[in-house]
């Protein structure tokens, strides 16, 4: 690799601006600029709380990028998780250059672009570990790291001032499922050559020890496959492709057919199979509609919905409302995922519904059925010790994780000469590197843009709606009281609206009709669904949005308030 | 102890009805009846989610007790946690008999009665382990169990049909802080004599292994006391009196003064000291107002707010809004509690605020600073194996915990003759025991009553308000948009109301004024507070309730909706 700028330090400023992911989990995005060239690292989304106001997705405020305009010359993707690629369809129309990523990452981006009708037109450029690409004054090297999905890379970006290393998301899995090791030697070489700055993942800095390998789940699952006499249902993130491989291999070993249930899981496993990242023996995979025709002990269902999302497969199965999949005594449901903070209650509700069906629910508290994709404290220390940067900036985490990682770095790199400079930056901070060193030099506007995509059954009709315009379409609050004892509605639902510009007469009639629609929606639900605030609220929200869209052409923010009395 | 009903089985029915805590965490309450005598075991509350609609407390529906009327002859309390005693002030006026509990439990009940102006008038009867009391056809023996608070007992209730054992909450701590061991031999003797039924705590059935002793935290805290150079702040449940003793002892050892911060912690530690359950060396304790005058390294603050509650001490300290306590670099904050599901996001926000102050935040993921008060799977198995009941009914947990505990019991007691009968009951199920065995015989009305106590600063003005009457006082939704970038209000807050019966002209003026009050409330908050949906929402809720109460005499349900734009 060419070492640029080794002779004398040029008189310019390298500006790095985190636009998302520093001060929150999710929506990771960072801009790196030298003069008139801006590189973008990742473009992710954040998921709202399950009960969060009808918002489906959250992406970073893009006004900084809009202002950089034609100076934005490339988007670099570290890996294919939603919190790193979910905002690509919103970002790509804002610039003209290429999007670099590994083949799997780009394949996961493609259907998003199609869904949003964003033309790719030769802009998606596959790269692999060891590849070098040049963009203006930058040279970017892609370095293999391990995480919970194949095709992850760190980025070594050589700038006129020196090389900066962005780890992306990682853990150090010394025995990865696909056999391709973390390129630790390259990290060490970069340290030898002198690293201007390290930007490193802080997600699990508050966990002691070493996260460990994906292989660690095999033992627990072997025991579960051995002892389960009925159907086996495993809920996981649809992007956990290594986990899917482990489970497919076990299914083959234990003579169970595998069905993928849930749109995103079907899509991701199709892509991974096509690219050779998921190997399924011939005849092993069946469709969801085949499951009712198979004996329970011959089935493994991999399903979406590990976060208790009301519309996902697991929630439908839990209230016995799935077309093909049901569970009962002798069946086992394994939750092979962590709870994303904020989802704990929805997950607990889903698990209790499953228990009511008679199924046994196994969580990672009970057996070792999940391992994180992010490195714990010891892995973070190892990366610091190998790379020995001049400047260290923790990324990916809430402020507490970032500050813990800063402390950790201070301890690991203590006593170095020159002393390491730890910069605790947050979204919007302008980090400036120049001949004199590095500092936080100012702030740019950052924020969140809330996306509300109206869903109708299987069809995804995504609509970008900035909540700044909420006053335009208004807000509708639907208050319904449900008697806990009987599951019946206590009185007519109340409809409260604001900023919904209609003639008064029309409004009265519309709201009376809306109350009827809400009543019907609630009474059409099963007693179990009615008693579940999360499920019922989501159903009511979808129905009411559809109603107001149809009758008024507006898309008010619908806020269901369910009270148990 | 007299063995009643040993000769021939009498021809009557023992009815046990769980009224709360079976199918949810919290609000534990159970009625046990023989002919015209009903015993009540515990009377607890449940805490709502932090963002739950202005509800402060949730208690079981008391209509079953109202209908039992004078047949309710005693209330038996297993221990002094809120989820077992919080509803005592609401229950005591419904019957006339005594309330039995250990001295600490009763002392924790007393201030609640005073607050609600419920006369105790000799009804509180202290009992201790080994004591027997008779109530109608029942004889009750109190048996020492260990948990996270002193003064916990299990109840062995001898009925005309045989003895039933209710464990209360427990773990098996073989080295309890107060030196009084769990009376396992007595559990075994009850098993020898033949136990009609066991009702056992299911809270931690999904955890492997043994929970272990409270003493386990000492090592981690010793390390923390040794290495902390500034102030040490430990957030814990105000009822974790063993934990308080451990920390007080360490403070004495490491020469730090101890300040208790937060109303409930001050009250509980005063009670525990008075009764001899908490020993504080003379001169060690200081007041919160003394803290600013002490050097940081000489201070240990024990504080409330481990759940991120917006009004509690830790949240105020986190946004630098506490009158006497502030934290900065070199200071450490330890979260010595688990997250109650639903509170994770509020806790994460609080921790990030503390990190912004420069303090290091230590959680139980990082060091062993918390140990649960509830027994894990091995402890539950041990109790089953010692007591060998004819019938087993899991209590205290969501449906999933109850069903897991039922499975566990099936495995532990398999092969016994006669086979153990496991009954998976939920709130409202009438469990009938008679000469023919035991079964779920029907249902009684159960549910939840939501309590809304209007708080004004330090004054607690508790008002029982059943949300069934929400139509009477109406609902007010306050929608405010706050710009994330600037922390400023984006436009005037919208006030949306329903069921708020006023003359139209009045309403218009009132709502305009309300919008002004909301604006003032938001702009009077610090930028940090404004950016925190939980803190700002709670403050707005309190202010708006106060405004509507003052101006209209009504107490509408105030629902703040804060949108970040």
Tab-separated table of C-alpha atoms in Angstrom, chain B residues 129-470:
chain	number	residue	atom	x	y	z
B	129	UNK	CA	-40.364	-17.130	62.709
B	130	UNK	CA	-41.790	-20.106	64.628
B	131	UNK	CA	-44.861	-18.201	65.824
B	132	UNK	CA	-48.276	-19.775	65.392
B	133	UNK	CA	-51.513	-17.849	65.110
B	134	UNK	CA	-55.045	-19.124	64.718
B	135	UNK	CA	-57.665	-17.469	62.510
B	136	UNK	CA	-60.975	-19.339	62.397
B	137	UNK	CA	-60.291	-22.821	61.038
B	138	UNK	CA	-56.726	-21.890	60.036
B	139	UNK	CA	-53.484	-22.146	61.936
B	140	UNK	CA	-50.629	-20.137	60.468
B	141	UNK	CA	-46.961	-20.777	61.137
B	142	UNK	CA	-44.355	-18.191	60.106
B	143	UNK	CA	-41.105	-19.639	58.770
B	144	UNK	CA	-37.884	-17.748	58.169
B	145	UNK	CA	-36.833	-17.439	54.518
B	146	UNK	CA	-34.048	-15.280	53.001
B	147	UNK	CA	-34.491	-12.601	50.361
B	148	UNK	CA	-33.055	-9.123	49.731
B	149	UNK	CA	-34.700	-7.531	52.777
B	150	UNK	CA	-34.752	-8.675	56.427
B	151	UNK	CA	-37.895	-9.990	58.088
B	152	UNK	CA	-39.115	-12.338	55.343
B	153	UNK	CA	-41.309	-15.313	56.151
B	154	UNK	CA	-42.974	-18.181	54.383
B	155	UNK	CA	-46.451	-19.160	55.582
B	156	UNK	CA	-47.413	-22.715	56.521
B	157	UNK	CA	-51.199	-22.557	56.726
B	158	UNK	CA	-52.834	-25.591	58.246
B	159	UNK	CA	-56.387	-25.982	56.996
B	160	UNK	CA	-59.037	-28.608	57.715
B	161	UNK	CA	-57.776	-30.440	54.598
B	162	UNK	CA	-54.062	-30.271	55.350
B	163	UNK	CA	-51.187	-27.813	55.286
B	164	UNK	CA	-50.407	-25.459	52.433
B	165	UNK	CA	-47.045	-23.695	52.235
B	166	UNK	CA	-46.677	-20.269	50.610
B	167	UNK	CA	-42.996	-19.389	50.194
B	168	UNK	CA	-43.402	-15.647	49.703
B	169	UNK	CA	-40.390	-14.248	47.844
B	170	UNK	CA	-37.144	-16.055	48.549
B	171	UNK	CA	-33.700	-17.101	47.563
B	172	UNK	CA	-31.593	-19.503	49.593
B	173	UNK	CA	-28.863	-17.348	51.083
B	174	UNK	CA	-26.704	-19.671	53.211
B	175	UNK	CA	-24.704	-16.732	54.604
B	176	UNK	CA	-27.267	-13.965	55.065
B	177	UNK	CA	-26.062	-10.521	56.116
B	178	UNK	CA	-28.052	-10.687	59.361
B	179	UNK	CA	-26.864	-14.210	60.186
B	180	UNK	CA	-30.349	-15.695	60.428
B	181	UNK	CA	-30.510	-18.729	58.133
B	182	UNK	CA	-33.322	-19.892	55.877
B	183	UNK	CA	-35.249	-22.527	57.865
B	184	UNK	CA	-34.730	-25.336	55.360
B	185	UNK	CA	-35.099	-28.034	58.062
B	186	UNK	CA	-38.641	-26.808	58.750
B	187	UNK	CA	-39.463	-27.034	55.016
B	188	UNK	CA	-38.216	-30.616	55.120
B	189	UNK	CA	-40.282	-31.422	58.229
B	190	UNK	CA	-43.390	-30.096	56.502
B	191	UNK	CA	-42.560	-32.410	53.622
B	192	UNK	CA	-42.180	-35.340	56.029
B	193	UNK	CA	-45.563	-34.617	57.590
B	194	UNK	CA	-47.211	-34.398	54.167
B	195	UNK	CA	-47.966	-31.124	52.453
B	196	UNK	CA	-51.303	-30.581	50.754
B	197	UNK	CA	-49.962	-27.832	48.476
B	198	UNK	CA	-46.941	-25.680	47.769
B	199	UNK	CA	-47.193	-22.146	46.344
B	200	UNK	CA	-43.675	-21.124	45.335
B	201	UNK	CA	-42.017	-17.978	43.893
B	202	UNK	CA	-41.335	-18.282	40.134
B	203	UNK	CA	-39.596	-14.945	39.468
B	204	UNK	CA	-36.171	-16.290	38.484
B	205	UNK	CA	-37.130	-19.755	37.241
B	206	UNK	CA	-35.534	-18.888	33.893
B	207	UNK	CA	-32.087	-18.438	35.407
B	208	UNK	CA	-29.691	-21.319	35.576
B	209	UNK	CA	-27.939	-22.343	38.761
B	210	UNK	CA	-28.045	-20.774	42.206
B	211	UNK	CA	-28.623	-17.052	42.785
B	212	UNK	CA	-26.145	-16.926	45.620
B	213	UNK	CA	-25.676	-14.784	48.655
B	214	UNK	CA	-25.879	-11.022	49.149
B	215	UNK	CA	-22.277	-11.276	50.379
B	216	UNK	CA	-21.151	-11.857	46.790
B	217	UNK	CA	-21.246	-8.115	46.081
B	218	UNK	CA	-18.678	-7.335	48.776
B	219	UNK	CA	-15.665	-8.228	46.659
B	220	UNK	CA	-16.660	-5.979	43.746
B	221	UNK	CA	-17.460	-3.101	46.083
B	222	UNK	CA	-14.179	-3.487	47.975
B	223	UNK	CA	-12.363	-3.025	44.682
B	224	UNK	CA	-14.524	0.010	43.852
B	225	UNK	CA	-13.972	1.624	47.274
B	226	UNK	CA	-10.231	1.032	46.907
B	227	UNK	CA	-9.889	2.547	43.462
B	228	UNK	CA	-12.327	5.461	43.557
B	229	UNK	CA	-10.580	8.775	44.077
B	230	UNK	CA	-13.686	10.997	44.102
B	231	UNK	CA	-17.230	10.786	45.320
B	232	UNK	CA	-18.916	7.390	45.320
B	233	UNK	CA	-22.635	7.307	44.511
B	234	UNK	CA	-24.539	4.016	44.678
B	235	UNK	CA	-28.089	3.774	43.363
B	236	UNK	CA	-30.202	0.958	44.774
B	237	UNK	CA	-33.771	0.003	45.623
B	238	UNK	CA	-34.725	1.759	48.829
B	239	UNK	CA	-35.822	-1.600	50.219
B	240	UNK	CA	-32.451	-3.304	49.643
B	241	UNK	CA	-31.594	-3.029	53.314
B	242	UNK	CA	-29.008	-5.820	53.290
B	243	UNK	CA	-27.210	-4.010	50.480
B	244	UNK	CA	-27.355	-0.790	52.520
B	245	UNK	CA	-25.732	-2.594	55.467
B	246	UNK	CA	-22.944	-3.948	53.260
B	247	UNK	CA	-22.252	-0.464	51.898
B	248	UNK	CA	-22.403	1.210	55.303
B	249	UNK	CA	-19.862	-1.317	56.630
B	250	UNK	CA	-17.555	-0.681	53.688
B	251	UNK	CA	-17.903	3.086	54.161
B	252	UNK	CA	-16.802	2.694	57.779
B	253	UNK	CA	-13.880	0.531	56.696
B	254	UNK	CA	-12.790	2.947	53.953
B	255	UNK	CA	-13.400	6.168	55.934
B	256	UNK	CA	-16.248	7.617	53.946
B	257	UNK	CA	-19.269	9.366	55.431
B	258	UNK	CA	-22.639	8.036	54.284
B	259	UNK	CA	-25.529	10.188	53.058
B	260	UNK	CA	-28.924	8.751	52.153
B	261	UNK	CA	-30.491	10.701	49.287
B	262	UNK	CA	-34.136	10.266	48.320
B	263	UNK	CA	-37.282	10.216	50.429
B	264	UNK	CA	-37.996	6.483	50.422
B	265	UNK	CA	-34.397	5.573	51.209
B	266	UNK	CA	-34.261	8.007	54.128
B	267	UNK	CA	-37.547	6.669	55.468
B	268	UNK	CA	-36.641	2.990	55.081
B	269	UNK	CA	-33.201	3.336	56.623
B	270	UNK	CA	-34.656	5.263	59.580
B	271	UNK	CA	-37.137	2.458	60.192
B	272	UNK	CA	-34.498	-0.241	59.802
B	273	UNK	CA	-32.149	1.561	62.214
B	274	UNK	CA	-34.891	2.019	64.772
B	275	UNK	CA	-35.707	-1.696	64.700
B	276	UNK	CA	-32.059	-2.779	64.749
B	277	UNK	CA	-31.955	-4.142	61.197
B	278	UNK	CA	-29.422	-1.547	60.113
B	279	UNK	CA	-26.401	-0.683	62.234
B	280	UNK	CA	-24.619	2.557	61.428
B	281	UNK	CA	-21.541	3.453	63.506
B	282	UNK	CA	-21.896	6.762	65.348
B	283	UNK	CA	-20.745	9.761	63.339
B	284	UNK	CA	-20.757	7.939	60.028
B	285	UNK	CA	-24.061	9.219	58.701
B	286	UNK	CA	-24.367	12.760	57.326
B	287	UNK	CA	-27.215	14.696	55.745
B	288	UNK	CA	-27.407	15.556	52.047
B	289	UNK	CA	-26.807	19.196	52.956
B	290	UNK	CA	-23.489	18.206	54.602
B	291	UNK	CA	-22.130	16.671	51.393
B	292	UNK	CA	-21.009	19.912	49.672
B	293	UNK	CA	-18.835	20.659	52.734
B	294	UNK	CA	-16.972	17.331	52.580
B	295	UNK	CA	-14.078	16.326	50.350
B	296	UNK	CA	-15.281	14.100	47.499
B	297	UNK	CA	-13.129	11.154	48.521
B	298	UNK	CA	-14.775	11.169	51.953
B	299	UNK	CA	-18.323	10.656	50.692
B	300	UNK	CA	-20.575	7.713	49.898
B	301	UNK	CA	-24.050	8.713	48.699
B	302	UNK	CA	-26.721	6.024	48.626
B	303	UNK	CA	-29.453	7.255	46.314
B	304	UNK	CA	-32.854	6.344	44.920
B	305	UNK	CA	-33.585	6.313	41.200
B	306	UNK	CA	-31.939	3.100	40.004
B	307	UNK	CA	-34.818	2.688	37.543
B	308	UNK	CA	-34.254	6.079	35.905
B	309	UNK	CA	-37.415	7.493	37.517
B	310	UNK	CA	-37.546	11.132	36.370
B	311	UNK	CA	-38.251	12.609	39.823
B	312	UNK	CA	-35.810	10.477	41.807
B	313	UNK	CA	-32.453	11.559	43.214
B	314	UNK	CA	-30.267	9.874	40.598
B	315	UNK	CA	-32.073	11.539	37.675
B	316	UNK	CA	-31.773	14.947	39.295
B	317	UNK	CA	-28.054	14.381	39.980
B	318	UNK	CA	-27.608	13.166	36.396
B	319	UNK	CA	-28.810	16.456	34.915
B	320	UNK	CA	-27.006	18.466	37.612
B	321	UNK	CA	-30.285	19.567	39.121
B	322	UNK	CA	-29.881	18.282	42.693
B	323	UNK	CA	-29.672	20.820	45.459
B	324	UNK	CA	-26.681	19.294	47.241
B	325	UNK	CA	-25.223	16.468	45.193
B	326	UNK	CA	-23.263	16.857	41.981
B	327	UNK	CA	-20.878	14.505	40.233
B	328	UNK	CA	-17.939	15.100	37.931
B	329	UNK	CA	-14.687	13.528	36.783
B	330	UNK	CA	-13.081	11.181	39.358
B	331	UNK	CA	-16.538	10.436	40.799
B	332	UNK	CA	-18.138	7.069	40.292
B	333	UNK	CA	-21.771	6.068	40.121
B	334	UNK	CA	-22.671	2.424	40.721
B	335	UNK	CA	-25.991	0.990	39.607
B	336	UNK	CA	-26.567	-1.681	42.242
B	337	UNK	CA	-29.947	-2.932	41.031
B	338	UNK	CA	-31.492	-4.806	38.164
B	339	UNK	CA	-33.577	-3.047	35.515
B	340	UNK	CA	-37.269	-3.732	35.948
B	341	UNK	CA	-38.478	-4.601	32.412
B	342	UNK	CA	-39.773	-1.471	30.706
B	343	UNK	CA	-37.295	0.834	32.440
B	344	UNK	CA	-34.213	0.024	30.328
B	345	UNK	CA	-34.349	3.130	28.164
B	346	UNK	CA	-34.899	5.497	31.091
B	347	UNK	CA	-31.951	3.891	32.887
B	348	UNK	CA	-29.739	4.174	29.792
B	349	UNK	CA	-30.637	7.856	29.455
B	350	UNK	CA	-29.766	8.491	33.099
B	351	UNK	CA	-26.425	6.705	32.749
B	352	UNK	CA	-25.509	8.729	29.670
B	353	UNK	CA	-26.365	11.968	31.498
B	354	UNK	CA	-24.054	10.889	34.324
B	355	UNK	CA	-21.291	10.080	31.833
B	356	UNK	CA	-21.717	13.582	30.361
B	357	UNK	CA	-20.988	14.980	33.830
B	358	UNK	CA	-17.680	13.116	33.582
B	359	UNK	CA	-18.555	10.466	36.174
B	360	UNK	CA	-17.770	6.819	35.530
B	361	UNK	CA	-20.877	4.649	35.653
B	362	UNK	CA	-20.488	1.045	36.803
B	363	UNK	CA	-23.236	-1.497	36.151
B	364	UNK	CA	-23.706	-5.139	37.058
B	365	UNK	CA	-22.599	-6.062	33.508
B	366	UNK	CA	-19.207	-4.600	34.360
B	367	UNK	CA	-18.744	-5.733	37.964
B	368	UNK	CA	-20.663	-7.988	40.324
B	369	UNK	CA	-22.425	-5.105	42.100
B	370	UNK	CA	-25.892	-6.649	42.226
B	371	UNK	CA	-27.284	-10.017	43.178
B	372	UNK	CA	-30.933	-10.922	42.830
B	373	UNK	CA	-33.222	-11.563	45.774
B	374	UNK	CA	-35.041	-14.392	44.022
B	375	UNK	CA	-33.953	-18.005	43.807
B	376	UNK	CA	-32.781	-19.413	40.475
B	377	UNK	CA	-33.748	-22.810	39.060
B	378	UNK	CA	-31.591	-24.832	41.483
B	379	UNK	CA	-33.057	-23.109	44.546
B	380	UNK	CA	-36.603	-23.704	43.289
B	381	UNK	CA	-35.782	-27.381	42.715
B	382	UNK	CA	-34.379	-27.668	46.218
B	383	UNK	CA	-37.575	-26.326	47.783
B	384	UNK	CA	-39.666	-28.728	45.688
B	385	UNK	CA	-37.450	-31.660	46.657
B	386	UNK	CA	-37.625	-30.864	50.379
B	387	UNK	CA	-41.326	-30.137	50.613
B	388	UNK	CA	-42.678	-32.857	48.263
B	389	UNK	CA	-46.212	-31.445	48.006
B	390	UNK	CA	-49.307	-33.297	46.743
B	391	UNK	CA	-50.231	-30.235	44.698
B	392	UNK	CA	-47.961	-27.560	43.291
B	393	UNK	CA	-49.009	-24.092	42.151
B	394	UNK	CA	-46.324	-21.708	40.834
B	395	UNK	CA	-46.842	-18.084	41.913
B	396	UNK	CA	-45.217	-14.676	41.233
B	397	UNK	CA	-44.423	-14.287	37.559
B	398	UNK	CA	-45.669	-13.767	34.074
B	399	UNK	CA	-47.341	-16.736	32.453
B	400	UNK	CA	-44.049	-17.877	30.967
B	401	UNK	CA	-42.344	-18.046	34.370
B	402	UNK	CA	-45.307	-19.890	35.881
B	403	UNK	CA	-45.356	-22.446	33.078
B	404	UNK	CA	-41.588	-22.951	33.263
B	405	UNK	CA	-41.870	-23.507	37.009
B	406	UNK	CA	-44.665	-26.021	36.394
B	407	UNK	CA	-42.413	-27.916	33.955
B	408	UNK	CA	-39.548	-27.815	36.429
B	409	UNK	CA	-41.771	-29.226	39.183
B	410	UNK	CA	-42.989	-31.972	36.871
B	411	UNK	CA	-39.387	-33.058	36.337
B	412	UNK	CA	-38.264	-32.750	39.975
B	413	UNK	CA	-41.269	-34.587	41.400
B	414	UNK	CA	-41.606	-37.168	38.610
B	415	UNK	CA	-42.110	-40.744	39.723
B	416	UNK	CA	-43.601	-39.903	43.104
B	417	UNK	CA	-46.579	-41.917	44.237
B	418	UNK	CA	-49.118	-40.475	44.326
B	419	UNK	CA	-48.047	-38.320	41.424
B	420	UNK	CA	-47.813	-34.613	42.145
B	421	UNK	CA	-50.619	-32.536	40.684
B	422	UNK	CA	-49.304	-29.328	39.096
B	423	UNK	CA	-51.907	-26.595	38.685
B	424	UNK	CA	-51.058	-23.733	36.364
B	425	UNK	CA	-53.338	-21.027	37.741
B	426	UNK	CA	-53.655	-17.362	36.836
B	427	UNK	CA	-55.186	-14.365	38.542
B	428	UNK	CA	-58.877	-14.983	39.115
B	429	UNK	CA	-58.766	-18.776	38.967
B	430	UNK	CA	-60.634	-20.470	41.795
B	431	UNK	CA	-58.398	-23.309	42.931
B	432	UNK	CA	-60.510	-25.830	44.819
B	433	UNK	CA	-59.125	-28.461	47.164
B	434	UNK	CA	-61.407	-31.156	48.564
B	435	UNK	CA	-61.481	-34.866	49.393
B	436	UNK	CA	-61.284	-35.691	45.680
B	437	UNK	CA	-58.182	-33.638	44.997
B	438	UNK	CA	-57.595	-30.193	43.523
B	439	UNK	CA	-58.644	-28.425	40.368
B	440	UNK	CA	-59.346	-25.040	38.756
B	441	UNK	CA	-63.073	-24.757	39.411
B	442	UNK	CA	-64.026	-21.400	37.935
B	443	UNK	CA	-63.149	-17.737	37.732
B	444	UNK	CA	-63.808	-14.637	39.790
B	445	UNK	CA	-63.550	-11.052	38.514
B	446	UNK	CA	-60.015	-9.726	38.691
B	447	UNK	CA	-58.255	-6.819	37.088
B	448	UNK	CA	-56.191	-3.788	37.735
B	449	UNK	CA	-57.022	-0.519	39.365
B	450	UNK	CA	-54.825	2.364	38.310
B	451	UNK	CA	-53.843	4.898	40.908
B	452	UNK	CA	-53.002	8.466	40.036
B	453	UNK	CA	-51.478	10.320	42.961
B	454	UNK	CA	-50.841	13.953	42.188
B	455	UNK	CA	-47.434	14.898	43.446
B	456	UNK	CA	-46.439	18.421	44.318
B	457	UNK	CA	-42.787	18.678	45.265
B	458	UNK	CA	-42.258	16.886	48.549
B	459	UNK	CA	-45.923	16.647	49.442
B	460	UNK	CA	-47.729	13.448	48.659
B	461	UNK	CA	-51.380	14.066	48.059
B	462	UNK	CA	-52.579	10.622	47.199
B	463	UNK	CA	-55.887	10.357	45.478
B	464	UNK	CA	-57.440	7.119	44.485
B	465	UNK	CA	-58.636	7.551	40.971
B	466	UNK	CA	-59.986	4.622	39.119
B	467	UNK	CA	-59.290	5.097	35.443
B	468	UNK	CA	-62.715	3.731	34.678
B	469	UNK	CA	-63.839	7.257	35.448
B	470	UNK	CA	-61.506	8.861	32.929
